[in-house]
Amino acid sequence: MKARSLFLAFCAVSVIALGALLPGLVGKKLDTAEQGKIQFAPVQEVRLEFADSGITMKQTLAIMGPLRDVVNIPQELATLKRSKVERVAAEAAQRYNQAGLLLRDPGDFSRYSMVGDITVLVYGPETSSNVFWIVDYADPEGNSWFHMIIDDRTGTVCSVEYRDLENEYGSGEMGKILEGFCRTYLEGLGEEFFDYSGADLAGKADQDAEQTYMAAQLRFDAWDNPLYGETRIVFFLNRNGFYTYFE
């Protein structure tokens, strides 16, 4: 009877000891079996999806204006391909060339090429966000270039900057150049901006006494919400080029 009690006690102690040691033994065995191997769980493709994909062009510009929260993203997450963006930039630059706004021989323009590009996600108000391409398009010598911000949804050029380090506009040309700049830019934005006139904007422009610069502005309320206020596009022209900026 005493021997039986000792046997049962031994079995109980063995079970407890085995329970304590078993996880470690199993883990060591598995670690040895998988040594030198890396296993990955399957991951689905990452895609950007916007709840409000039908924002207007005015709202798109209003999002870009203050450049609220901006995050760089891989180009693979954008809708447009880089080759398409390159064509959009080249075509936009040609439009400005045909409007007589460039400061160098139009024959040189075929030598321009895209020299830089990034994609950014900008978070706007009312849960509205948008992806933009920021590209630089220049001549080989770097004496003249365009800086453009392009809407990834529509391929619209939302902002443009042109600079020439070697040439400049004559003082008597500034009013005509500013009008052409405003008109060409607004035409590129599409039907939402057909009611705005480049001539009207240029006619109300500010300028200095020597006419070394001129600045016109366009105001609109994209959200119809006093919390966000209106957006102001400024068209700035000096002797060496022109650009837009937003407030």
Coordinates of N, CA and C in Angstrom, one line a residue:
M1 N 0.8 -1.2 0.0 CA 0.0 0.0 0.0 C 0.9 1.2 0.0
K2 N 1.9 1.2 0.9 CA 2.9 2.3 0.9 C 3.6 2.5 -0.4
A3 N 4.0 1.4 -1.0 CA 4.6 1.5 -2.3 C 3.7 2.1 -3.4
R4 N 2.4 1.8 -3.3 CA 1.5 2.3 -4.3 C 1.3 3.8 -4.1
S5 N 1.3 4.3 -2.9 CA 1.2 5.7 -2.6 C 2.4 6.5 -3.1
L6 N 3.6 5.8 -2.9 CA 4.8 6.5 -3.4 C 4.8 6.5 -4.9
F7 N 4.3 5.5 -5.6 CA 4.2 5.5 -7.0 C 3.3 6.6 -7.6
L8 N 2.2 6.8 -6.9 CA 1.2 7.8 -7.3 C 1.8 9.2 -7.1
A9 N 2.5 9.4 -6.0 CA 3.1 10.7 -5.8 C 4.2 10.9 -6.8
F10 N 5.0 9.9 -7.2 CA 6.0 10.1 -8.2 C 5.4 10.5 -9.5
C11 N 4.3 9.8 -9.9 CA 3.6 10.2 -11.1 C 3.1 11.6 -11.2
A12 N 2.5 12.1 -10.0 CA 2.0 13.4 -9.9 C 3.2 14.4 -10.1
V13 N 4.3 14.2 -9.4 CA 5.4 15.1 -9.6 C 6.0 15.1 -11.0
S14 N 6.0 13.9 -11.7 CA 6.4 13.8 -13.1 C 5.6 14.6 -14.0
V15 N 4.2 14.6 -13.8 CA 3.3 15.3 -14.6 C 3.5 16.8 -14.5
I16 N 3.7 17.3 -13.2 CA 3.9 18.7 -13.0 C 5.2 19.2 -13.7
A17 N 6.3 18.4 -13.5 CA 7.6 18.7 -14.1 C 7.5 18.7 -15.6
L18 N 6.8 17.7 -16.2 CA 6.7 17.7 -17.6 C 5.9 18.9 -18.2
G19 N 4.9 19.3 -17.4 CA 4.1 20.4 -17.8 C 4.9 21.7 -17.8
A20 N 5.8 21.8 -16.9 CA 6.7 23.0 -16.8 C 7.7 23.0 -17.9
L21 N 8.3 21.8 -18.2 CA 9.4 21.8 -19.2 C 8.9 21.7 -20.7
L22 N 7.7 21.1 -20.9 CA 7.2 20.9 -22.2 C 7.2 22.1 -23.2
P23 N 6.7 23.3 -22.8 CA 6.7 24.4 -23.7 C 8.1 24.8 -24.2
G24 N 9.1 24.7 -23.2 CA 10.4 25.1 -23.6 C 11.0 24.1 -24.6
L25 N 10.8 22.8 -24.3 CA 11.3 21.7 -25.2 C 10.7 21.8 -26.6
V26 N 9.4 22.1 -26.7 CA 8.8 22.2 -28.0 C 9.3 23.5 -28.7
G27 N 9.4 24.6 -28.0 CA 9.9 25.8 -28.6 C 11.3 25.6 -29.2
K28 N 12.2 25.0 -28.4 CA 13.5 24.7 -28.8 C 13.6 23.9 -30.1
K29 N 12.7 22.9 -30.1 CA 12.6 22.0 -31.2 C 12.2 22.7 -32.5
L30 N 11.2 23.6 -32.3 CA 10.7 24.3 -33.5 C 11.7 25.4 -34.0
D31 N 12.4 26.0 -33.0 CA 13.5 27.0 -33.4 C 14.5 26.3 -34.2
T32 N 14.9 25.1 -33.8 CA 15.9 24.3 -34.5 C 15.5 23.9 -35.9
A33 N 14.2 23.6 -36.0 CA 13.7 23.1 -37.3 C 13.6 24.3 -38.3
E34 N 13.3 25.5 -37.8 CA 13.1 26.7 -38.6 C 14.3 27.6 -38.7
Q35 N 15.4 27.2 -38.1 CA 16.6 28.0 -38.1 C 17.1 28.3 -39.6
G36 N 17.4 29.6 -39.9 CA 17.8 30.0 -41.2 C 16.7 30.2 -42.2
K37 N 15.4 30.1 -41.7 CA 14.3 30.3 -42.6 C 13.5 31.5 -42.1
I38 N 13.0 32.3 -43.0 CA 12.1 33.5 -42.7 C 10.8 33.3 -43.3
Q39 N 9.7 33.4 -42.5 CA 8.4 33.1 -43.1 C 7.6 34.4 -43.0
F40 N 6.8 34.7 -44.0 CA 6.0 35.9 -44.1 C 4.6 35.5 -44.3
A41 N 3.7 36.2 -43.5 CA 2.3 36.1 -43.7 C 1.9 36.8 -45.0
P42 N 0.9 36.3 -45.8 CA 0.5 36.9 -47.0 C -0.1 38.3 -46.8
V43 N 0.4 39.3 -47.5 CA -0.1 40.7 -47.4 C -0.8 41.1 -48.7
Q44 N -2.0 41.7 -48.6 CA -2.7 42.1 -49.8 C -2.1 43.4 -50.3
E45 N -2.3 43.7 -51.6 CA -1.8 44.9 -52.2 C -2.3 46.2 -51.5
V46 N -1.5 47.2 -51.2 CA -2.0 48.4 -50.6 C -2.5 49.3 -51.7
R47 N -3.7 49.9 -51.4 CA -4.3 50.8 -52.4 C -4.9 52.0 -51.6
L48 N -4.8 53.2 -52.2 CA -5.5 54.3 -51.6 C -6.9 54.4 -52.1
E49 N -7.8 54.6 -51.2 CA -9.2 54.8 -51.6 C -9.8 56.0 -50.9
F50 N -10.4 56.9 -51.6 CA -10.9 58.1 -51.0 C -12.5 58.0 -51.0
A51 N -13.0 58.3 -49.8 CA -14.4 58.2 -49.6 C -15.1 59.3 -50.5
D52 N -14.5 60.4 -50.7 CA -15.0 61.5 -51.5 C -14.1 61.8 -52.7
S53 N -14.4 61.0 -53.8 CA -13.5 61.1 -54.9 C -14.1 62.1 -56.0
G54 N -15.2 62.7 -55.7 CA -15.9 63.6 -56.6 C -15.7 65.0 -56.3
I55 N -14.6 65.4 -55.7 CA -14.4 66.8 -55.4 C -14.2 67.6 -56.6
T56 N -14.6 68.9 -56.5 CA -14.6 69.8 -57.7 C -13.2 70.3 -57.8
M57 N -12.9 71.0 -59.0 CA -11.6 71.5 -59.2 C -11.4 72.7 -58.2
K58 N -12.4 73.5 -57.9 CA -12.2 74.5 -56.9 C -11.8 73.9 -55.6
Q59 N -12.4 72.8 -55.2 CA -12.1 72.2 -53.9 C -10.7 71.6 -54.0
T60 N -10.3 71.1 -55.1 CA -8.9 70.5 -55.3 C -7.9 71.6 -55.1
L61 N -8.1 72.8 -55.7 CA -7.2 73.9 -55.5 C -7.2 74.4 -54.0
A62 N -8.4 74.4 -53.4 CA -8.5 74.8 -52.0 C -7.7 73.9 -51.1
I63 N -7.7 72.6 -51.4 CA -7.0 71.6 -50.6 C -5.5 71.9 -50.8
M64 N -5.0 72.2 -52.0 CA -3.6 72.4 -52.2 C -3.1 73.7 -51.7
G65 N -4.0 74.7 -51.6 CA -3.6 76.0 -51.2 C -2.9 76.1 -49.9
P66 N -3.5 75.8 -48.8 CA -2.7 76.0 -47.6 C -1.7 74.8 -47.4
L67 N -1.7 73.8 -48.2 CA -0.9 72.6 -48.1 C -0.9 72.1 -46.6
R68 N -2.1 71.7 -46.2 CA -2.4 71.3 -44.8 C -1.4 70.3 -44.4
D69 N -1.8 69.0 -44.3 CA -1.0 67.9 -43.9 C -0.6 67.2 -45.2
V70 N 0.7 67.1 -45.4 CA 1.3 66.5 -46.6 C 2.1 65.3 -46.3
V71 N 1.9 64.2 -47.0 CA 2.7 63.0 -46.8 C 3.2 62.5 -48.2
N72 N 4.5 62.3 -48.3 CA 5.0 61.7 -49.5 C 4.6 60.3 -49.6
I73 N 4.2 59.8 -50.8 CA 3.7 58.5 -51.1 C 4.5 57.9 -52.3
P74 N 4.5 56.6 -52.4 CA 5.2 55.9 -53.5 C 4.3 56.2 -54.8
Q75 N 5.0 56.4 -55.9 CA 4.3 56.6 -57.2 C 3.4 55.5 -57.6
E76 N 3.6 54.3 -57.1 CA 2.8 53.1 -57.4 C 1.4 53.3 -56.8
L77 N 1.2 54.2 -55.8 CA -0.1 54.4 -55.2 C -0.9 55.4 -55.9
A78 N -0.3 56.1 -56.8 CA -1.0 57.2 -57.6 C -1.8 56.6 -58.7
T79 N -2.8 57.3 -59.2 CA -3.6 56.9 -60.3 C -2.9 57.0 -61.7
L80 N -2.2 58.2 -61.9 CA -1.5 58.4 -63.1 C -0.1 57.7 -63.1
K81 N 0.4 57.4 -64.2 CA 1.7 56.8 -64.4 C 2.7 57.9 -64.7
R82 N 3.9 57.7 -64.4 CA 4.9 58.8 -64.6 C 5.0 59.2 -66.0
S83 N 4.8 58.3 -66.9 CA 4.9 58.6 -68.4 C 3.8 59.6 -68.7
K84 N 2.6 59.4 -68.2 CA 1.4 60.2 -68.4 C 1.7 61.6 -67.8
V85 N 2.2 61.7 -66.6 CA 2.5 63.0 -66.0 C 3.6 63.7 -66.8
E86 N 4.5 63.0 -67.3 CA 5.6 63.7 -68.2 C 4.9 64.3 -69.4
R87 N 4.0 63.6 -70.0 CA 3.3 64.2 -71.2 C 2.4 65.4 -70.8
V88 N 1.7 65.3 -69.7 CA 0.9 66.4 -69.2 C 1.8 67.6 -69.0
A89 N 2.9 67.5 -68.3 CA 3.8 68.6 -68.1 C 4.4 69.2 -69.4
A90 N 4.7 68.3 -70.3 CA 5.3 68.8 -71.6 C 4.2 69.6 -72.4
E91 N 3.0 69.0 -72.4 CA 1.9 69.7 -73.1 C 1.5 71.0 -72.5
A92 N 1.5 71.1 -71.1 CA 1.2 72.4 -70.5 C 2.3 73.4 -70.8
A93 N 3.6 73.0 -70.8 CA 4.6 73.9 -71.1 C 4.5 74.4 -72.6
Q94 N 4.1 73.5 -73.5 CA 3.9 73.9 -74.9 C 2.8 75.0 -75.0
R95 N 1.7 74.8 -74.1 CA 0.6 75.8 -74.2 C 1.1 77.2 -73.8
Y96 N 1.9 77.2 -72.7 CA 2.5 78.5 -72.3 C 3.4 79.1 -73.4
N97 N 4.1 78.2 -74.1 CA 5.0 78.6 -75.1 C 4.2 79.2 -76.3
Q98 N 3.1 78.5 -76.7 CA 2.3 79.0 -77.8 C 1.6 80.3 -77.4
A99 N 1.4 80.5 -76.1 CA 0.7 81.8 -75.7 C 1.7 83.0 -75.7
G100 N 3.0 82.7 -76.0 CA 4.0 83.7 -76.1 C 4.5 84.2 -74.7
L101 N 4.5 83.2 -73.8 CA 4.9 83.6 -72.4 C 6.3 83.2 -72.1
L102 N 7.0 82.4 -73.0 CA 8.4 82.0 -72.7 C 9.4 83.0 -73.1
L103 N 10.5 83.0 -72.5 CA 11.6 84.0 -72.7 C 12.7 83.6 -73.6
R104 N 12.6 82.4 -74.2 CA 13.7 81.9 -75.1 C 13.1 81.4 -76.4
D105 N 13.9 81.2 -77.3 CA 13.5 80.8 -78.7 C 12.7 79.5 -78.6
P106 N 11.5 79.5 -79.1 CA 10.6 78.4 -79.1 C 11.3 77.1 -79.7
G107 N 12.2 77.3 -80.6 CA 12.9 76.1 -81.1 C 13.7 75.4 -80.1
D108 N 14.1 76.0 -79.0 CA 14.9 75.4 -78.0 C 14.0 74.5 -77.1
F109 N 12.7 74.7 -77.2 CA 11.8 74.1 -76.2 C 11.8 72.6 -76.2
S110 N 12.0 72.0 -77.4 CA 12.0 70.6 -77.6 C 13.1 69.9 -76.7
R111 N 14.1 70.7 -76.2 CA 15.1 70.1 -75.5 C 14.8 70.0 -74.0
Y112 N 13.6 70.5 -73.6 CA 13.3 70.4 -72.2 C 13.0 69.0 -71.8
S113 N 13.2 68.6 -70.5 CA 12.8 67.3 -70.0 C 12.5 67.4 -68.6
M114 N 11.8 66.3 -68.1 CA 11.5 66.3 -66.7 C 12.7 65.9 -65.9
V115 N 13.1 66.7 -64.9 CA 14.3 66.5 -64.1 C 14.0 66.1 -62.6
G116 N 12.8 66.1 -62.2 CA 12.4 65.7 -60.8 C 10.9 65.5 -60.7
D117 N 10.5 64.6 -59.8 CA 9.1 64.4 -59.6 C 8.9 63.6 -58.3
I118 N 7.9 64.0 -57.5 CA 7.5 63.3 -56.4 C 6.0 63.3 -56.3
T119 N 5.4 62.4 -55.6 CA 3.9 62.3 -55.4 C 3.7 62.6 -53.9
V120 N 2.6 63.3 -53.6 CA 2.2 63.7 -52.2 C 0.7 63.5 -52.1
L121 N 0.4 63.1 -50.8 CA -1.0 63.0 -50.4 C -1.3 64.2 -49.5
V122 N -2.3 65.0 -49.9 CA -2.6 66.2 -49.1 C -4.0 66.0 -48.5
Y123 N -4.0 66.1 -47.1 CA -5.3 66.0 -46.4 C -6.0 67.3 -46.4
G124 N -7.2 67.3 -46.8 CA -8.0 68.5 -46.9 C -9.2 68.5 -45.9
P125 N -10.0 69.5 -45.9 CA -11.2 69.6 -45.0 C -12.3 68.7 -45.3
E126 N -13.2 68.4 -44.4 CA -14.4 67.6 -44.6 C -14.0 66.3 -45.2
T127 N -13.0 65.6 -44.6 CA -12.6 64.3 -45.0 C -12.1 64.2 -46.4
S128 N -11.9 65.3 -47.1 CA -11.5 65.3 -48.5 C -10.0 65.3 -48.6
S129 N -9.4 64.4 -49.4 CA -8.0 64.4 -49.6 C -7.7 64.2 -51.0
N130 N -6.4 64.5 -51.4 CA -6.1 64.3 -52.8 C -4.6 64.1 -53.0
V131 N -4.3 63.4 -54.1 CA -2.9 63.1 -54.5 C -2.5 64.1 -55.6
F132 N -1.2 64.6 -55.4 CA -0.7 65.5 -56.4 C 0.7 65.1 -56.8
W133 N 1.1 65.3 -58.1 CA 2.4 65.1 -58.6 C 3.1 66.5 -58.6
I134 N 4.3 66.6 -58.1 CA 5.1 67.8 -58.1 C 6.3 67.5 -59.0
V135 N 6.4 68.2 -60.2 CA 7.4 67.9 -61.2 C 8.2 69.2 -61.5
D136 N 9.4 69.0 -62.0 CA 10.2 70.1 -62.5 C 10.7 69.7 -63.9
Y137 N 10.5 70.6 -64.8 CA 10.7 70.4 -66.2 C 11.7 71.5 -66.7
A138 N 12.9 71.2 -67.2 CA 13.9 72.2 -67.4 C 14.7 71.9 -68.7
D139 N 15.5 72.9 -69.1 CA 16.4 72.7 -70.3 C 17.7 72.1 -69.7
P140 N 18.5 71.5 -70.6 CA 19.7 70.8 -70.2 C 20.7 71.7 -69.4
E141 N 20.7 73.0 -69.7 CA 21.7 73.8 -69.0 C 21.2 74.4 -67.7
G142 N 19.9 74.2 -67.4 CA 19.3 74.7 -66.1 C 19.1 76.2 -66.1
N143 N 19.1 76.8 -67.3 CA 18.9 78.2 -67.3 C 17.4 78.6 -67.3
S144 N 16.5 77.7 -67.6 CA 15.1 77.9 -67.7 C 14.3 76.7 -67.3
W145 N 13.3 76.9 -66.5 CA 12.6 75.7 -66.0 C 11.1 76.0 -65.6
F146 N 10.4 74.9 -65.6 CA 9.0 75.0 -65.1 C 8.9 74.1 -63.8
H147 N 8.1 74.6 -62.8 CA 7.8 73.8 -61.7 C 6.3 73.7 -61.7
M148 N 5.8 72.5 -61.7 CA 4.3 72.3 -61.8 C 3.8 71.3 -60.7
I149 N 2.6 71.6 -60.3 CA 1.8 70.7 -59.4 C 0.6 70.2 -60.2
I150 N 0.5 68.9 -60.3 CA -0.5 68.3 -61.2 C -1.4 67.4 -60.4
D151 N -2.7 67.6 -60.6 CA -3.7 66.8 -59.9 C -3.7 65.3 -60.4
D152 N -3.6 64.4 -59.5 CA -3.5 63.0 -59.9 C -4.8 62.4 -60.5
R153 N -5.9 63.0 -60.1 CA -7.2 62.5 -60.5 C -7.5 62.8 -62.0
T154 N -7.2 64.1 -62.3 CA -7.6 64.6 -63.6 C -6.5 65.0 -64.6
G155 N -5.3 65.0 -64.0 CA -4.1 65.5 -64.9 C -4.1 67.0 -65.1
T156 N -4.8 67.7 -64.3 CA -4.9 69.2 -64.4 C -3.7 69.8 -63.8
V157 N -3.1 70.8 -64.4 CA -2.0 71.5 -63.9 C -2.5 72.6 -62.9
C158 N -2.4 72.4 -61.6 CA -3.0 73.2 -60.6 C -2.1 74.4 -60.2
S159 N -0.8 74.3 -60.4 CA 0.1 75.4 -60.1 C 1.3 75.3 -61.0
V160 N 1.8 76.5 -61.3 CA 2.9 76.5 -62.3 C 3.9 77.7 -61.9
E161 N 5.1 77.4 -62.1 CA 6.2 78.4 -61.9 C 7.2 78.3 -63.1
Y162 N 7.5 79.5 -63.7 CA 8.4 79.5 -64.8 C 9.5 80.5 -64.5
R163 N 10.7 80.2 -64.8 CA 11.9 81.1 -64.5 C 12.9 81.0 -65.7
D164 N 13.5 82.1 -66.0 CA 14.5 82.2 -67.0 C 15.6 83.0 -66.4
L165 N 16.8 82.5 -66.3 CA 18.0 83.2 -65.7 C 18.7 84.1 -66.7
E166 N 18.4 84.0 -68.0 CA 19.2 84.7 -68.9 C 18.4 85.8 -69.7
N167 N 17.1 85.7 -69.7 CA 16.3 86.7 -70.5 C 15.2 87.3 -69.6
E168 N 14.6 88.4 -70.1 CA 13.6 89.0 -69.3 C 12.6 89.7 -70.2
Y169 N 11.4 90.0 -69.7 CA 10.4 90.7 -70.4 C 10.7 92.2 -70.4
G170 N 10.3 92.9 -71.5 CA 10.4 94.3 -71.5 C 9.3 95.0 -70.6
S171 N 9.5 96.1 -70.1 CA 8.6 96.8 -69.2 C 7.2 97.0 -69.9
G172 N 7.3 97.3 -71.2 CA 6.0 97.6 -71.9 C 5.2 96.3 -72.2
E173 N 5.8 95.1 -72.0 CA 5.1 93.9 -72.2 C 4.4 93.3 -71.0
M174 N 4.6 93.8 -69.8 CA 4.2 93.2 -68.6 C 2.7 92.9 -68.6
G175 N 1.9 94.0 -68.9 CA 0.5 93.8 -68.9 C -0.1 92.7 -69.8
K176 N 0.5 92.7 -71.0 CA 0.1 91.7 -72.0 C 0.5 90.3 -71.5
I177 N 1.7 90.2 -71.0 CA 2.2 88.9 -70.5 C 1.3 88.4 -69.4
L178 N 1.0 89.3 -68.4 CA 0.2 88.9 -67.3 C -1.2 88.4 -67.7
E179 N -1.8 89.1 -68.7 CA -3.1 88.7 -69.2 C -3.0 87.3 -69.8
G180 N -2.0 87.1 -70.6 CA -1.8 85.8 -71.3 C -1.6 84.7 -70.2
F181 N -0.8 85.0 -69.2 CA -0.6 84.0 -68.1 C -1.9 83.6 -67.4
C182 N -2.7 84.6 -67.0 CA -3.9 84.3 -66.3 C -4.9 83.5 -67.2
R183 N -5.0 83.9 -68.5 CA -5.9 83.2 -69.4 C -5.5 81.8 -69.7
T184 N -4.2 81.6 -69.9 CA -3.7 80.2 -70.2 C -3.9 79.3 -69.0
Y185 N -3.6 79.8 -67.8 CA -3.8 79.0 -66.6 C -5.2 78.7 -66.3
L186 N -6.1 79.6 -66.5 CA -7.6 79.4 -66.2 C -8.1 78.4 -67.2
E187 N -7.7 78.5 -68.5 CA -8.2 77.6 -69.5 C -7.8 76.2 -69.1
G188 N -6.7 76.0 -68.6 CA -6.2 74.7 -68.2 C -7.0 74.0 -67.0
L189 N -7.7 74.9 -66.3 CA -8.5 74.4 -65.1 C -9.9 73.8 -65.5
G190 N -10.4 74.2 -66.7 CA -11.6 73.6 -67.2 C -12.8 74.5 -66.9
E191 N -14.0 73.9 -67.1 CA -15.2 74.7 -67.2 C -15.6 75.4 -65.9
E192 N -15.1 75.0 -64.7 CA -15.5 75.6 -63.5 C -14.9 77.1 -63.5
F193 N -13.9 77.3 -64.3 CA -13.3 78.7 -64.3 C -13.5 79.4 -65.6
F194 N -14.5 79.0 -66.4 CA -14.8 79.7 -67.7 C -15.3 81.1 -67.5
D195 N -15.9 81.3 -66.3 CA -16.5 82.6 -66.1 C -15.5 83.7 -65.7
Y196 N -14.3 83.3 -65.4 CA -13.3 84.2 -65.0 C -12.5 84.6 -66.2
S197 N -12.1 85.9 -66.3 CA -11.4 86.5 -67.4 C -10.0 86.9 -67.1
G198 N -9.1 86.4 -67.9 CA -7.7 86.8 -67.7 C -7.5 88.3 -67.9
A199 N -8.3 88.9 -68.8 CA -8.2 90.4 -69.1 C -8.7 91.1 -67.9
D200 N -9.8 90.7 -67.3 CA -10.3 91.3 -66.1 C -9.3 91.3 -64.9
L201 N -8.7 90.1 -64.7 CA -7.8 89.9 -63.6 C -6.5 90.8 -63.8
A202 N -6.0 90.8 -65.1 CA -4.8 91.6 -65.3 C -5.1 93.1 -65.2
G203 N -6.4 93.5 -65.6 CA -6.8 94.9 -65.5 C -6.8 95.5 -64.1
K204 N -7.0 94.6 -63.1 CA -7.0 95.0 -61.7 C -5.7 94.7 -61.0
A205 N -4.7 94.4 -61.7 CA -3.4 93.9 -61.1 C -2.7 95.1 -60.3
D206 N -2.0 94.7 -59.3 CA -1.1 95.6 -58.6 C 0.2 95.6 -59.3
Q207 N 1.0 96.7 -59.2 CA 2.3 96.8 -59.8 C 3.1 97.9 -59.2
D208 N 4.4 97.8 -59.3 CA 5.2 98.9 -58.7 C 5.4 100.0 -59.8
A209 N 6.0 101.1 -59.3 CA 6.1 102.2 -60.2 C 7.0 101.9 -61.4
E210 N 8.0 101.1 -61.3 CA 8.9 100.8 -62.4 C 8.4 99.7 -63.3
Q211 N 7.2 99.1 -62.9 CA 6.6 97.9 -63.5 C 7.6 96.8 -63.7
T212 N 8.3 96.5 -62.6 CA 9.2 95.3 -62.6 C 8.4 94.1 -62.1
Y213 N 7.2 94.3 -61.6 CA 6.4 93.1 -61.2 C 4.9 93.5 -61.3
M214 N 4.1 92.5 -61.5 CA 2.6 92.7 -61.5 C 2.0 91.5 -60.8
A215 N 0.9 91.7 -60.1 CA 0.3 90.6 -59.3 C -1.3 90.8 -59.4
A216 N -1.9 89.8 -59.9 CA -3.4 89.7 -60.0 C -3.8 88.6 -59.0
Q217 N -5.1 88.7 -58.7 CA -5.6 87.7 -57.7 C -7.1 87.3 -58.1
L218 N -7.4 86.1 -57.8 CA -8.7 85.5 -58.0 C -9.2 84.9 -56.7
R219 N -10.4 85.2 -56.2 CA -10.9 84.7 -54.9 C -12.1 83.8 -55.2
F220 N -12.3 82.7 -54.5 CA -13.5 81.9 -54.6 C -13.7 81.1 -53.3
D221 N -14.9 80.7 -53.0 CA -15.2 79.9 -51.8 C -15.5 78.5 -52.3
A222 N -14.6 77.6 -52.1 CA -14.8 76.2 -52.6 C -15.7 75.3 -51.8
W223 N -15.9 75.6 -50.5 CA -16.6 74.7 -49.6 C -17.9 75.2 -49.1
D224 N -18.2 76.5 -49.4 CA -19.4 77.1 -48.9 C -19.6 76.9 -47.4
N225 N -18.5 77.1 -46.7 CA -18.4 76.8 -45.3 C -17.5 77.9 -44.6
P226 N -18.1 78.7 -43.7 CA -17.3 79.8 -43.2 C -16.1 79.3 -42.3
L227 N -16.1 78.1 -41.9 CA -15.0 77.6 -41.1 C -13.7 77.5 -41.9
Y228 N -13.9 77.2 -43.3 CA -12.7 77.1 -44.1 C -12.3 78.4 -44.9
G229 N -13.3 79.2 -45.0 CA -13.0 80.5 -45.7 C -12.8 80.4 -47.2
E230 N -12.4 81.5 -47.8 CA -12.2 81.5 -49.3 C -10.8 81.2 -49.6
T231 N -10.6 80.8 -50.9 CA -9.2 80.6 -51.4 C -8.8 81.7 -52.3
R232 N -7.6 82.1 -52.3 CA -7.1 83.2 -53.1 C -5.9 82.7 -53.9
I233 N -6.1 82.8 -55.3 CA -5.0 82.4 -56.2 C -4.3 83.7 -56.6
V234 N -3.0 83.8 -56.4 CA -2.3 85.0 -56.9 C -1.4 84.6 -58.1
F235 N -1.6 85.5 -59.1 CA -0.8 85.4 -60.3 C 0.3 86.4 -60.3
F236 N 1.6 86.0 -60.1 CA 2.7 86.9 -59.9 C 3.6 86.9 -61.2
L237 N 3.9 88.0 -61.7 CA 4.8 88.2 -62.9 C 5.9 89.2 -62.6
N238 N 7.1 88.8 -62.8 CA 8.2 89.7 -62.8 C 9.0 89.6 -64.1
R239 N 10.1 90.3 -64.2 CA 10.8 90.4 -65.5 C 11.4 89.0 -66.0
N240 N 11.6 88.1 -65.1 CA 12.2 86.8 -65.4 C 11.3 85.6 -65.4
G241 N 10.0 85.8 -65.2 CA 9.1 84.7 -65.3 C 7.8 85.0 -64.5
F242 N 7.1 83.9 -64.2 CA 5.8 84.0 -63.5 C 5.5 82.8 -62.7
Y243 N 4.5 82.9 -61.7 CA 4.1 81.8 -60.9 C 2.8 82.1 -60.3
T244 N 2.2 81.0 -59.8 CA 1.0 81.1 -59.0 C 1.3 80.6 -57.6
Y245 N 0.6 81.2 -56.6 CA 0.6 80.7 -55.3 C -0.8 80.9 -54.6
F246 N -1.0 80.2 -53.5 CA -2.3 80.1 -53.0 C -2.3 80.6 -51.5
E247 N -3.4 81.2 -51.1 CA -3.6 81.6 -49.7 C -5.0 81.3 -49.3

